[in-house]
XYZ file of C-alpha atoms in Angstrom:
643
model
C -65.790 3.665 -95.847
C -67.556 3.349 -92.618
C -67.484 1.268 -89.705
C -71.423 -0.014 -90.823
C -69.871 -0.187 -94.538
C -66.826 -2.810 -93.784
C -68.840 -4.483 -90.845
C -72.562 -4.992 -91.220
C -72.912 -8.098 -89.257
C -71.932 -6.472 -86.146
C -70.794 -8.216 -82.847
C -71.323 -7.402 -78.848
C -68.759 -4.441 -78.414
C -68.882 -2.588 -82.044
C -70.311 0.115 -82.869
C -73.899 0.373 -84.408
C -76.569 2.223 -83.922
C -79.623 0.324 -82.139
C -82.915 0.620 -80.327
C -83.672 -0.896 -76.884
C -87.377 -0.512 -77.404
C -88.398 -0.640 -81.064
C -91.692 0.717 -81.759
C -93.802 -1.913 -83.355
C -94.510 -0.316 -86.569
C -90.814 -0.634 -86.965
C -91.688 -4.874 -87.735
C -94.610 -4.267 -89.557
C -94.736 -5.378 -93.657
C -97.289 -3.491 -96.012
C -97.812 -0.621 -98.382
C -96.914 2.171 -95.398
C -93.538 0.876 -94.179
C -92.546 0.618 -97.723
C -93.611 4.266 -98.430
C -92.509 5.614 -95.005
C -88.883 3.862 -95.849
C -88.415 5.240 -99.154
C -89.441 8.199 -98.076
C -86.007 8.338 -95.556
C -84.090 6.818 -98.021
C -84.549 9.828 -100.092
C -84.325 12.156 -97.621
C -81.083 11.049 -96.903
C -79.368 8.890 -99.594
C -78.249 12.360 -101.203
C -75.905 12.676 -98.242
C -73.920 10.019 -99.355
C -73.160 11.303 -103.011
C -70.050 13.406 -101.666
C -68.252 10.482 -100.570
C -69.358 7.337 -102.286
C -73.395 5.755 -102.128
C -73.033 4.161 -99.365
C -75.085 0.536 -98.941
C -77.978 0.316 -96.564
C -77.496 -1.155 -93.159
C -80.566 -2.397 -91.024
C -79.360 0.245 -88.159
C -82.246 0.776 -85.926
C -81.931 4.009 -83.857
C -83.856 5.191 -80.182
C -83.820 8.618 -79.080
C -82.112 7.729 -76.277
C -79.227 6.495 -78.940
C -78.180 3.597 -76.630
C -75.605 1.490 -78.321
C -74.328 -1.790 -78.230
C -72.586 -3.143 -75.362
C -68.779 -2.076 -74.769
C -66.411 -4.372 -75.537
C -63.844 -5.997 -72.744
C -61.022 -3.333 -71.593
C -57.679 -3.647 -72.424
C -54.146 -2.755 -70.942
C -52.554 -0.139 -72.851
C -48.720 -0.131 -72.284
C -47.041 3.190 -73.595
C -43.444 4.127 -73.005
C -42.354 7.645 -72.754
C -38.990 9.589 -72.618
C -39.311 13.407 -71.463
C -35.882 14.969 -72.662
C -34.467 18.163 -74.573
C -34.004 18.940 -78.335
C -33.381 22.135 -80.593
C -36.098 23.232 -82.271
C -37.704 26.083 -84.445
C -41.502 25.572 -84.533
C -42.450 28.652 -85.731
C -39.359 29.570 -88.184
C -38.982 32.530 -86.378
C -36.077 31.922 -83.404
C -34.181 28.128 -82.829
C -34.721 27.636 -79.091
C -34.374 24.277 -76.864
C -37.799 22.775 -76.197
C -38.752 19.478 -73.863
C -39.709 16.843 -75.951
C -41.553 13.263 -75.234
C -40.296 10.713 -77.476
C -38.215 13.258 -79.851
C -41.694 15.120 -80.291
C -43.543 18.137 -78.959
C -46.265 18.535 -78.415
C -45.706 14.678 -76.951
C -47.743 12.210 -79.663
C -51.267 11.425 -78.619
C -51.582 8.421 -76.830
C -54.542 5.952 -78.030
C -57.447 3.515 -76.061
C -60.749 3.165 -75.441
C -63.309 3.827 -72.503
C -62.661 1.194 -70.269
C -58.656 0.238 -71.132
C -56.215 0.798 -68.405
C -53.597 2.421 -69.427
C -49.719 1.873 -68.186
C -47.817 5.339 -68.783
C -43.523 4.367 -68.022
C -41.994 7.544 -67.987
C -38.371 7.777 -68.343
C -36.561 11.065 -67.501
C -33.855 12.128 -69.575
C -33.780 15.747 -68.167
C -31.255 17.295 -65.520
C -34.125 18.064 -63.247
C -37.129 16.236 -61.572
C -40.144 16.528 -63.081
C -43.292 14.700 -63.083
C -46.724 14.360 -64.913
C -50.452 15.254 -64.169
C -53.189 14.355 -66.337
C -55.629 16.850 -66.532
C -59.257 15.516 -66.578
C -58.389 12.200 -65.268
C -60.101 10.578 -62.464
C -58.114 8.363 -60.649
C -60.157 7.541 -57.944
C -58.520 6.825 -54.561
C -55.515 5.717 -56.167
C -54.211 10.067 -56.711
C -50.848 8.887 -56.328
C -51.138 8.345 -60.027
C -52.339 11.959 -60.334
C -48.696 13.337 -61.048
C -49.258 16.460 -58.371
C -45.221 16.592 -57.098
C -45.482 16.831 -53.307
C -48.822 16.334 -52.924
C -49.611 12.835 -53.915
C -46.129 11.793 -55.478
C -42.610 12.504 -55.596
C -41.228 14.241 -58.267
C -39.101 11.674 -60.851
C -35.157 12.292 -60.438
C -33.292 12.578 -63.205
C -31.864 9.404 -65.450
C -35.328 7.919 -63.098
C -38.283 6.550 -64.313
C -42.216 5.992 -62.676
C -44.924 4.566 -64.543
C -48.498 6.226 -63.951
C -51.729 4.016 -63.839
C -54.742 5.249 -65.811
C -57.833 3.659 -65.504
C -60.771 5.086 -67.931
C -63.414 3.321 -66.903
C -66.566 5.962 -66.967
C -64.310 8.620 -68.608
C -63.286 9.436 -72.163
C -62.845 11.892 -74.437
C -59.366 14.108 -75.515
C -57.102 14.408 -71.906
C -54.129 16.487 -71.704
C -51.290 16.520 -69.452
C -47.926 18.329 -68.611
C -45.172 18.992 -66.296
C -46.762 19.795 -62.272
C -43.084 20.456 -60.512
C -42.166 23.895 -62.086
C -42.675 25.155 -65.619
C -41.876 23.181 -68.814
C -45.443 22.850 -69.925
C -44.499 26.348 -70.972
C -41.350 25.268 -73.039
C -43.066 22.376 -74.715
C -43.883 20.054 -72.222
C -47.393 18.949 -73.093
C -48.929 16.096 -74.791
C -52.236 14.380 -75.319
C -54.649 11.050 -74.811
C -57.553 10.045 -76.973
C -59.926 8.071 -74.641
C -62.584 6.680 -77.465
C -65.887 6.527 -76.026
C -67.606 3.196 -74.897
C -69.680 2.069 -77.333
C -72.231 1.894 -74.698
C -72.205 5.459 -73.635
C -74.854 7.324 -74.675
C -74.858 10.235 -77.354
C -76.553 12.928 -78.396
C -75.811 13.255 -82.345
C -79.832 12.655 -82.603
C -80.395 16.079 -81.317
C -78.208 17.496 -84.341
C -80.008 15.346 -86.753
C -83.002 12.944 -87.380
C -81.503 10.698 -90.428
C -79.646 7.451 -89.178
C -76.904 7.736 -91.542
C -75.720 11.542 -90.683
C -75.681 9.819 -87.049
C -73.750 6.760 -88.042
C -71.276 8.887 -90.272
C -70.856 11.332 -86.735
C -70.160 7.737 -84.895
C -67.926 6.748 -87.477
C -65.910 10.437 -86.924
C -65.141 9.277 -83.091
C -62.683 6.242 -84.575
C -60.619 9.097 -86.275
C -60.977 12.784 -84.733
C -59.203 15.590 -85.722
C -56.895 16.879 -82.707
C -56.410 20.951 -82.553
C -53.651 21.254 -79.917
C -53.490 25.163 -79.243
C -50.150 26.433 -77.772
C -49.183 30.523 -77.015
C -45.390 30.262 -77.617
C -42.710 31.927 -76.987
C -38.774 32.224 -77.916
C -37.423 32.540 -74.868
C -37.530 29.780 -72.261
C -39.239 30.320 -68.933
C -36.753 30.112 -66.577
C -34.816 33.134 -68.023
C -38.630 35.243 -67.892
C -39.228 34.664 -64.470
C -35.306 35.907 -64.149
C -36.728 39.182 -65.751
C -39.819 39.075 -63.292
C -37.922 38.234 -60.599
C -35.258 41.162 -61.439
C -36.914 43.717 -63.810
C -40.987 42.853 -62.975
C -41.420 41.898 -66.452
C -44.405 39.999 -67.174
C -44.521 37.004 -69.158
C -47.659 37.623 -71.233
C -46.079 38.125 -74.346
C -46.082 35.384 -77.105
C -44.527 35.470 -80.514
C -46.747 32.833 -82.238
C -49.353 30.223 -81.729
C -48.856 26.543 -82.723
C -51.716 24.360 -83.609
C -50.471 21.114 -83.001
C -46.960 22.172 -82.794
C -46.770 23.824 -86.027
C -47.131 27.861 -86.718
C -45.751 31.427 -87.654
C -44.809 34.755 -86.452
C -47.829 37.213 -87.650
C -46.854 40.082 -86.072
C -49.234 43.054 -84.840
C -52.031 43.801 -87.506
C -51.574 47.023 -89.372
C -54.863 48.444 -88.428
C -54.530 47.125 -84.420
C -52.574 50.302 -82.667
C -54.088 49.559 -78.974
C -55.622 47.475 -76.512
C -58.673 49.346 -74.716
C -56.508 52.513 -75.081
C -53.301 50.970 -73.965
C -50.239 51.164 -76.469
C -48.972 47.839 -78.097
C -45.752 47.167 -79.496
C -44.692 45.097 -82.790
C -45.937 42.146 -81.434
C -49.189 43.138 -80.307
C -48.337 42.869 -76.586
C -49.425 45.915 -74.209
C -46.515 47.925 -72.928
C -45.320 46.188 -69.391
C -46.018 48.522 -66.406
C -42.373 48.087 -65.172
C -40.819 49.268 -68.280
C -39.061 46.411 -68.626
C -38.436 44.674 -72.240
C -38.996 41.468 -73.142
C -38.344 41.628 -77.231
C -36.463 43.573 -79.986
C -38.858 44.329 -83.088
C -41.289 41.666 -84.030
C -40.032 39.434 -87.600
C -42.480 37.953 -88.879
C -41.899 34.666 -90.542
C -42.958 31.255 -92.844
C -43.795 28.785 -90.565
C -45.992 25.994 -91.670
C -49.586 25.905 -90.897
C -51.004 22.676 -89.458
C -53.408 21.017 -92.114
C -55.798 19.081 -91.575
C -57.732 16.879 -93.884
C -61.570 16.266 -94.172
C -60.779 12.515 -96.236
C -63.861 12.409 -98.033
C -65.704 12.275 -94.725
C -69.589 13.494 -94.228
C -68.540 14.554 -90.458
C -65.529 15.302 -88.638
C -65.252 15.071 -84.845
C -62.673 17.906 -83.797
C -61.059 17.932 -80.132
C -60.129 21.388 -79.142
C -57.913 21.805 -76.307
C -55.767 24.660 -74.820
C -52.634 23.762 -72.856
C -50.672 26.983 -73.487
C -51.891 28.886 -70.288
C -52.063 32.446 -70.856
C -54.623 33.351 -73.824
C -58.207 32.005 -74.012
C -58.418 31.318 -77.982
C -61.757 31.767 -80.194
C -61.815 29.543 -82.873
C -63.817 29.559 -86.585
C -63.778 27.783 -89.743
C -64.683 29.734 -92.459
C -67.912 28.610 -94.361
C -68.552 26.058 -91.743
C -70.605 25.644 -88.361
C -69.857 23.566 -85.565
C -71.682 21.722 -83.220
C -70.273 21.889 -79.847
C -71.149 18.110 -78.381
C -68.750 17.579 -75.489
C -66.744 19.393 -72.706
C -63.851 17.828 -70.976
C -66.843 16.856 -68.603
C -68.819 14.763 -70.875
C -71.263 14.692 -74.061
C -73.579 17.754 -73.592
C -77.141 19.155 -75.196
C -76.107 19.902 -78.687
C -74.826 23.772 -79.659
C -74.535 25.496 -83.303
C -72.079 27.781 -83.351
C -69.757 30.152 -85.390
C -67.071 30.306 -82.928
C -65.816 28.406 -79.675
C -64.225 30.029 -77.183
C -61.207 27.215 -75.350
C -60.163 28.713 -72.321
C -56.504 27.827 -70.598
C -56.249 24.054 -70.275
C -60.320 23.344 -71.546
C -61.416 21.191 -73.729
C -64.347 21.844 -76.732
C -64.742 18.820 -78.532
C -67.642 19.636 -81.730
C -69.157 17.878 -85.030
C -68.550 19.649 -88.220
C -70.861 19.052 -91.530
C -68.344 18.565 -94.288
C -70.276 19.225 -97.198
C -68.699 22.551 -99.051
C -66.854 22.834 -102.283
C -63.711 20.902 -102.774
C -61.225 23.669 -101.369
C -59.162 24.948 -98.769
C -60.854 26.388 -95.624
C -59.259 28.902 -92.794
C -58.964 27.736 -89.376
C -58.737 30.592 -87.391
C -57.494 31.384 -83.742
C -57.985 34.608 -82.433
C -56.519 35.512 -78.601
C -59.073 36.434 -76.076
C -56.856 38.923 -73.951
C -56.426 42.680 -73.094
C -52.754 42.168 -73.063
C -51.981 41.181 -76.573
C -53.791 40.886 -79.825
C -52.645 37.489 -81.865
C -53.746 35.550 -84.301
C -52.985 32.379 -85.828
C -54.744 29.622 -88.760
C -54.782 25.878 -89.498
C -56.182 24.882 -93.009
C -59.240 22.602 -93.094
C -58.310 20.716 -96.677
C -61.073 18.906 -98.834
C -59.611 17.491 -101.331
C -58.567 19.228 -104.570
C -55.693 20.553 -107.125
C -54.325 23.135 -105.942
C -53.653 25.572 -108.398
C -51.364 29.207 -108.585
C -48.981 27.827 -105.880
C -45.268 26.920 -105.957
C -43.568 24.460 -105.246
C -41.962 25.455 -102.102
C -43.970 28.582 -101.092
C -45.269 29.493 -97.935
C -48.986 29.291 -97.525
C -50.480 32.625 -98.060
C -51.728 34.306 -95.143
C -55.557 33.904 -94.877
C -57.395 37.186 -95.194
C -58.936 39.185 -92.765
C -61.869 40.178 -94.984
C -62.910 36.721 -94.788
C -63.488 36.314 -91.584
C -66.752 35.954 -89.216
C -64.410 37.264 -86.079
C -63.208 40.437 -85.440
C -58.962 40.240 -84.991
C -60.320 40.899 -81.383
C -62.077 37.557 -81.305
C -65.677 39.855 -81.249
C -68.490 37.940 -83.728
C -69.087 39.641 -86.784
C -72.524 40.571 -88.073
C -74.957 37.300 -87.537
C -72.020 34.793 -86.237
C -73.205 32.803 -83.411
C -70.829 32.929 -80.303
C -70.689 29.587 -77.885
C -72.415 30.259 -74.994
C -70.960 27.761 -72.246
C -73.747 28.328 -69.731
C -76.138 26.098 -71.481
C -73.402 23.725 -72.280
C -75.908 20.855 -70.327
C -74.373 17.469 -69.634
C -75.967 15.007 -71.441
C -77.791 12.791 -70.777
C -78.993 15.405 -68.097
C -77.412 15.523 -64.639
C -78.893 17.305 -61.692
C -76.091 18.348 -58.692
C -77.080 17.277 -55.116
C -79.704 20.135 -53.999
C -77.837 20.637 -50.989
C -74.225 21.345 -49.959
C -72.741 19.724 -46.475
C -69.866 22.340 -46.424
C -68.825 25.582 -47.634
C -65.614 26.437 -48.925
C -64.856 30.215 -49.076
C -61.868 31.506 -51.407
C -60.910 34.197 -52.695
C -58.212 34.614 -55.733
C -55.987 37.776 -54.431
C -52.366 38.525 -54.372
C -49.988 41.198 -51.754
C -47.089 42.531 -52.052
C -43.655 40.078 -51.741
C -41.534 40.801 -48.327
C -38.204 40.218 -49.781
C -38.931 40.936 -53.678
C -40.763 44.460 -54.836
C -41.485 42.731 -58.185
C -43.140 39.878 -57.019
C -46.788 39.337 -55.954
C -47.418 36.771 -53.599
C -50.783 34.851 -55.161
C -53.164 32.573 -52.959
C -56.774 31.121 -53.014
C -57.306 30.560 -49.028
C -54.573 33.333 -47.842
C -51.545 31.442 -48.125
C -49.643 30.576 -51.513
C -48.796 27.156 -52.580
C -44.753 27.987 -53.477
C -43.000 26.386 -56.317
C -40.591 24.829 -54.236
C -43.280 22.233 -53.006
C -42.901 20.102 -55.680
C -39.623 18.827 -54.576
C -41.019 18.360 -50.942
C -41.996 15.274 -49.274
C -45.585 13.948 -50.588
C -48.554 15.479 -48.303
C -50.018 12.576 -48.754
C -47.549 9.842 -46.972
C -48.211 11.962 -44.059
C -51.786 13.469 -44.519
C -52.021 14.766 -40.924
C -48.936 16.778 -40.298
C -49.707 20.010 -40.602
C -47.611 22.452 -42.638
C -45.489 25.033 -40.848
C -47.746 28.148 -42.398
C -50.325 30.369 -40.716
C -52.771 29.380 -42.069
C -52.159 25.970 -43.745
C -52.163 26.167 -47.650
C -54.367 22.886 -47.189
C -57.596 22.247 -46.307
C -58.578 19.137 -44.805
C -60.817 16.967 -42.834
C -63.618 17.085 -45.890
C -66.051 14.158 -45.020
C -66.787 11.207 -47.657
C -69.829 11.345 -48.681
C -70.231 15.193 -48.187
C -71.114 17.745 -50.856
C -69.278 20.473 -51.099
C -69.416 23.672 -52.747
C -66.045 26.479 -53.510
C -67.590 30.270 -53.438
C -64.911 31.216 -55.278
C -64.477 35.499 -55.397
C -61.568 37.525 -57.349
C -60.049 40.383 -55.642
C -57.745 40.710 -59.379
C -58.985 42.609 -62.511
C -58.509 39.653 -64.928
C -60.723 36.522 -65.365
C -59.131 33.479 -64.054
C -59.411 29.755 -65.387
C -60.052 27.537 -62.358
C -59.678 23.804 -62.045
C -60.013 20.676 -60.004
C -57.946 17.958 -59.999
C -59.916 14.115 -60.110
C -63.462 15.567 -60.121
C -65.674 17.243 -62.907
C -67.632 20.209 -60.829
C -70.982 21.324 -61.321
C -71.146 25.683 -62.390
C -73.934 26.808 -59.798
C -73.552 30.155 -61.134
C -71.199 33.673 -61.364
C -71.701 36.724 -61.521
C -70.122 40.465 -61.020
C -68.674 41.977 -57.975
C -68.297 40.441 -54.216
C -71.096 37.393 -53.589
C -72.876 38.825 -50.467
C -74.124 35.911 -48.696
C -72.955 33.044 -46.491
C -73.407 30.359 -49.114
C -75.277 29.347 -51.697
C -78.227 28.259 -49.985
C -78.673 31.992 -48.139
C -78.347 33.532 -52.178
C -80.657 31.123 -53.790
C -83.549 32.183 -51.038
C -83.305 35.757 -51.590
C -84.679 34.790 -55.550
C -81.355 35.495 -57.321
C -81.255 34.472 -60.778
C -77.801 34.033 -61.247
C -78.008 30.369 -59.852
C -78.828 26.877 -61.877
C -79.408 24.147 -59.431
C -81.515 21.969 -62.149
C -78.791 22.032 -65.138
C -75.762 23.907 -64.440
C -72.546 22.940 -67.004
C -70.384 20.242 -65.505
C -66.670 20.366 -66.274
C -62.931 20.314 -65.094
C -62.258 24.078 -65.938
C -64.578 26.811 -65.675
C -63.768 30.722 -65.669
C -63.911 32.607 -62.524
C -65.018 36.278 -63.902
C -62.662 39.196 -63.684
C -63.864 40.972 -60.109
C -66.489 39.006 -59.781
C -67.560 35.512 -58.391
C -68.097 31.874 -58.739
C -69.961 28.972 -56.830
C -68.968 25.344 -57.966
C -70.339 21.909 -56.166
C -69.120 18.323 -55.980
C -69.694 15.423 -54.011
C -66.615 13.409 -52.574
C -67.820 9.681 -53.594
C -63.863 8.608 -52.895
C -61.411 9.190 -50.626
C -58.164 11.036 -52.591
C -55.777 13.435 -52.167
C -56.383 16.326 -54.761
C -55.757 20.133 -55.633
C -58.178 23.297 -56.423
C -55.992 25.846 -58.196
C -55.561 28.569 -61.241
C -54.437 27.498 -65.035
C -52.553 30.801 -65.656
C -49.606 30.466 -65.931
C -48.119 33.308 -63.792
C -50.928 33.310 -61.236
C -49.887 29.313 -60.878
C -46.404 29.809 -60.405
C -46.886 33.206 -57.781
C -48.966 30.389 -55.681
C -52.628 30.176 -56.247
C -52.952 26.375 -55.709
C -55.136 24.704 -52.606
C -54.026 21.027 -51.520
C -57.340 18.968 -51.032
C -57.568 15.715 -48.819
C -61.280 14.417 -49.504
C -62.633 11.748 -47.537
C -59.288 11.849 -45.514
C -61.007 9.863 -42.488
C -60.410 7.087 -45.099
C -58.001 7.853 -47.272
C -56.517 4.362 -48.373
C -53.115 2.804 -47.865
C -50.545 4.500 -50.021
C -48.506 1.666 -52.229
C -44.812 0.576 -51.420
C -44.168 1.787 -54.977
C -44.428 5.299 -54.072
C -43.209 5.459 -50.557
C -39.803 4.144 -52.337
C -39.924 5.972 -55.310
C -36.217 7.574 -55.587
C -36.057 10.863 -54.308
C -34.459 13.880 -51.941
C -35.240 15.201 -48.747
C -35.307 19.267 -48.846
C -36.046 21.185 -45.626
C -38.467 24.015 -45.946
C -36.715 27.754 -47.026
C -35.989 29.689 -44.276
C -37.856 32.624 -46.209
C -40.523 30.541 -47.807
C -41.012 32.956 -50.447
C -41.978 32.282 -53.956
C -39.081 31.201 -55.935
C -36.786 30.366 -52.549
């Protein structure tokens, strides 16, 4: 039953479908209107058969789709305790993971556009940690932002901290994990469902013309289906970067993929025996460089497979999202299209496609049709990487009797044959592949035509002093070292300098200036790229070194490879292996924030860029966190990586 269904005499706040500006004809009584609405009702009263006739609900519609008004926000209290359990996700290896609330990943936390959410975390481990929300604007008020020793301290252990969240103007499926060190990679990782205002505007009109498929794709936003992807491992991180550290082993190589926590060990496919002409092992993974070894022989086991269950809907919203920083995933359903309809930066023009493509830490939220035969349906997750082929499923479930199946069996292993991807991730024959530059915001948004400043970076690594195995990583020539997180908060003191030639931060950006990052990448491998607070406009990328000052001196040469009238607007966007990328913003609030890489490796070896934005008026940092519990560390004498 829908919303409409159980509440047809709807009140400010719900939501309903309505028109600011009915066209007259839409009043009018006669012979035509009674025509013109039968006509509708036939075209789409079969839609309802599936699930139930459903009864008629005086829902006018605008092309605009404006909705009613949003209803009053709310606080949203939500206590969380980050500790450590045993667990075997996969059935392949019993390993300790971190855990929020005796669950990983953490359970998804619940509100609406406009709430203001009150996160108290309690920590339970033996080591400080704290949490950043990724996708979150937080304003000024950054010290909420969770970035240890840039805008907080980290929280000691047996400590607690609550962080602030305040959606107003932002929804949609946010993530968040561990920003001291590296748990997010040993479970750490959980999710919030911001439900969107029922006065935002949406663009399910653009996907179809009848009022009731748009009402039943409103009615999917008050239950979405959440597809948490996760590369996992069975060995914990600290021990890996032990190997790196000692052998120059390279964490790439995963064992399984868990769709919302749940998966199984499918070892390397029969007919896969290399990776562009590079050697695999049992597990699919490329042969490390170093020689060093990581696993034994690859076992492949029974895990479960995450199902998920259509409940006699017409539409299903489905949230992807990627926290497990390493592989970009592409995703199908068989014998079903989806229509991608948001980015972690906001509803967007309408796509229909065969197969998404979630890079580290992005979000793809899409619309799926659910109108096959009563049946199971493959979910499938393919990795995106030159370093390892893997491949995992979830089960889309319509309801039915299952028949041929024991009690107690393991799911059989969907097959290949079946599918529209290549175990590569490739398209197969006619499947349509998301194409994320003309992923428009909607409604449309135009970035400011021209940029104040000009930030150049450039994604590189050299060689460690002290350590042969280790690669020093940075974005602006110096890397951002792990031990920071422990450090005294940048932000208490924004204008002491940092004892580095040249200072890992950069400062002194104006408010009210825009600002673009000409981003270039000096390493052979394409590299996820994200901003903390702010959603950034994709001017454009492209192959090799960019060859002009900025993007103003490229544009006026004629280049093509720029979109200044409706460039994709997001969080995370790919910066091209050996090539380059030009991003733009405008700082509308003073905050303390960070530009760096979501790869795991190329995160911890230092490519991260402390930002202080508007820091001529950067506003007075609360007692809270000036007193927040904590240690005083001086700097490394070394200051290398893992010092």
């Amino acid at each position: 039953m829908s919303f409409v269904d159980m509440f047809p005499n709807q009140k400010k706040g719900e939501y309903a479908l309505v028109e600011e500006k009915p066209p007259a004809s839409v009043h009018k009584r006669g012979s035509k209107s009674i025509v013109t609405a039968f006509v509708v009702f036939a075209a789409c009263a079969v839609l309802s058969i599936g699930s139930g006739f459903r009864k008629w609900y005086p829902t006018d519609i605008a092309t605009d789709w404006s909705l009613k008004a949003s209803r009053q926000g709310q606080r949203v209290d939500y206590n969380l305790t980050l500790s450590q359990s045993w667990r075997n996700p996969d059935g392949g290896h019993w390993r300790p993971l971190f855990v929020g609330n005796s669950e990983s990943p953490f359970a998804t936390i619940n509100c609406q556009e406009g709430d203001t959410l009150h996160i108290h975390i309690q920590n339970d481990l033996g080591f400080p940690t704290q949490l950043h929300w990724v996708g979150v604007n937080h304003g000024s008020a950054t010290w909420n932002d969770g970035s240890a020793g840039v805008t907080a301290y980290p929280i000691l252990p047996r400590a607690n901290w609550t962080s602030v969240i305040r959606t107003e103007g932002q929804w949609g499926l946010k993530w968040y994990l561990d920003h001291v060190s590296t748990p997010s990679v040993d479970g750490n990782y959980g999710t919030i469902w911001i439900r969107p205002a029922a006065d935002r505007m949406r663009p399910y009109h653009l996907i179809s013309s009848c009022k009731h498929e748009q009402q039943a794709m409103l009615d999917a936003e008050e239950k979405p289906a959440h597809v948490v992807m996760y590369n996992y491992q069975h060995r914990e991180m600290p021990g890996l970067l032990a190997q790196l550290q000692g052998e120059g082993y390279d964490p790439y190589c995963f064992q399984s993929v868990l769709i919302n926590g749940k998966g199984r060990v499918h070892c390397r496919p029969a007919e896969v025996t290399a990776l562009n002409g590079k050697s695999i092992d049992s597990h699919g993974c490329v042969y490390q460089p170093s020689g060093a070894i990581g696993y034994g022989q690859c076992e492949p086991s029974n895990g479960d497979y995450e199902i998920i269950e259509t409940e006699n809907r017409r539409w299903m919203m489905m949230n992807f999202v990627n926290p497990g920083l390493e592989h970009p995933w592409r995703v199908s359903i068989d014998n079903h299209k989806m229509w991608i309809v948001a980015n972690d930066g906001g509803f967007v023009q309408p796509q229909e496609v065969d197969i998404i493509q979630v890079t580290n830490a992005e979000r793809v939220t899409v619309m799926v049709k659910l109108d096959q035969e009563a049946a199971d349906y493959p979910i499938r997750f393919h990795a995106l990487s030159d370093l390892q082929t893997l491949q995992g499923y979830a089960i889309l479930r319509y309801p039915h009797r299952r028949i041929g199946q024991r009690l107690g069996e393991p799911y059989p292993e969907p097959k290949q044959e079946n599918s529209i991807m290549a175990l590569s991730g490739s398209p197969i024959g006619k499947a349509v592949l998301e194409d994320k530059s003309t992923l428009h915001p909607y409604p449309a948004q135009q970035p400011p035509e021209h940029a104040d400043i000009t930030l150049r970076f450039k994604a590189t690594g050299a060689p460690d002093p002290y350590n042969p195995h280790i690669t020093n990583c940075s974005l602006n020539g110096t890397s951002w070292q792990i031990f920071r997180g422990l450090m005294h908060p940048m932000y208490l003191d924004p204008n002491q300098a940092l004892p580095d030639a040249p200072d890992p931060a950069v400062r002194n950006l104006p408010l009210g200036s825009v600002v673009d990052i000409v981003l270039e990448n000096d390493l052979p491998v394409a590299l996820p790229m994200y901003k903390h607070n702010k959603a950034l406009f994709l001017l454009g990328s492209g192959e090799g070194k960019f060859g002009e000052a900025d993007v103003a001196a490229a544009t006026s040469t004629g280049s093509k490879s720029f979109n200044l009238k409706n460039p994709p607007l997001g969080y995370v966007h790919e910066l091209p292996a050996s090539g380059w990328m030009a991003l733009r913003w405008k700082i509308t609030e003073p905050a303390a924030t960070m530009f760096h890489v979501f790869r795991v490796r190329y995160f911890v070896l230092g490519m991260q860029v402390p930002l202080f934005e508007g820091d001529d008026y950067l506003p007075e940092v609360p007692d809270r966190v000036k007193n927040m519990p904590h240690v005083e560390l001086d700097i490394p004498e070394h200051m290398g990586i893992f010092d």
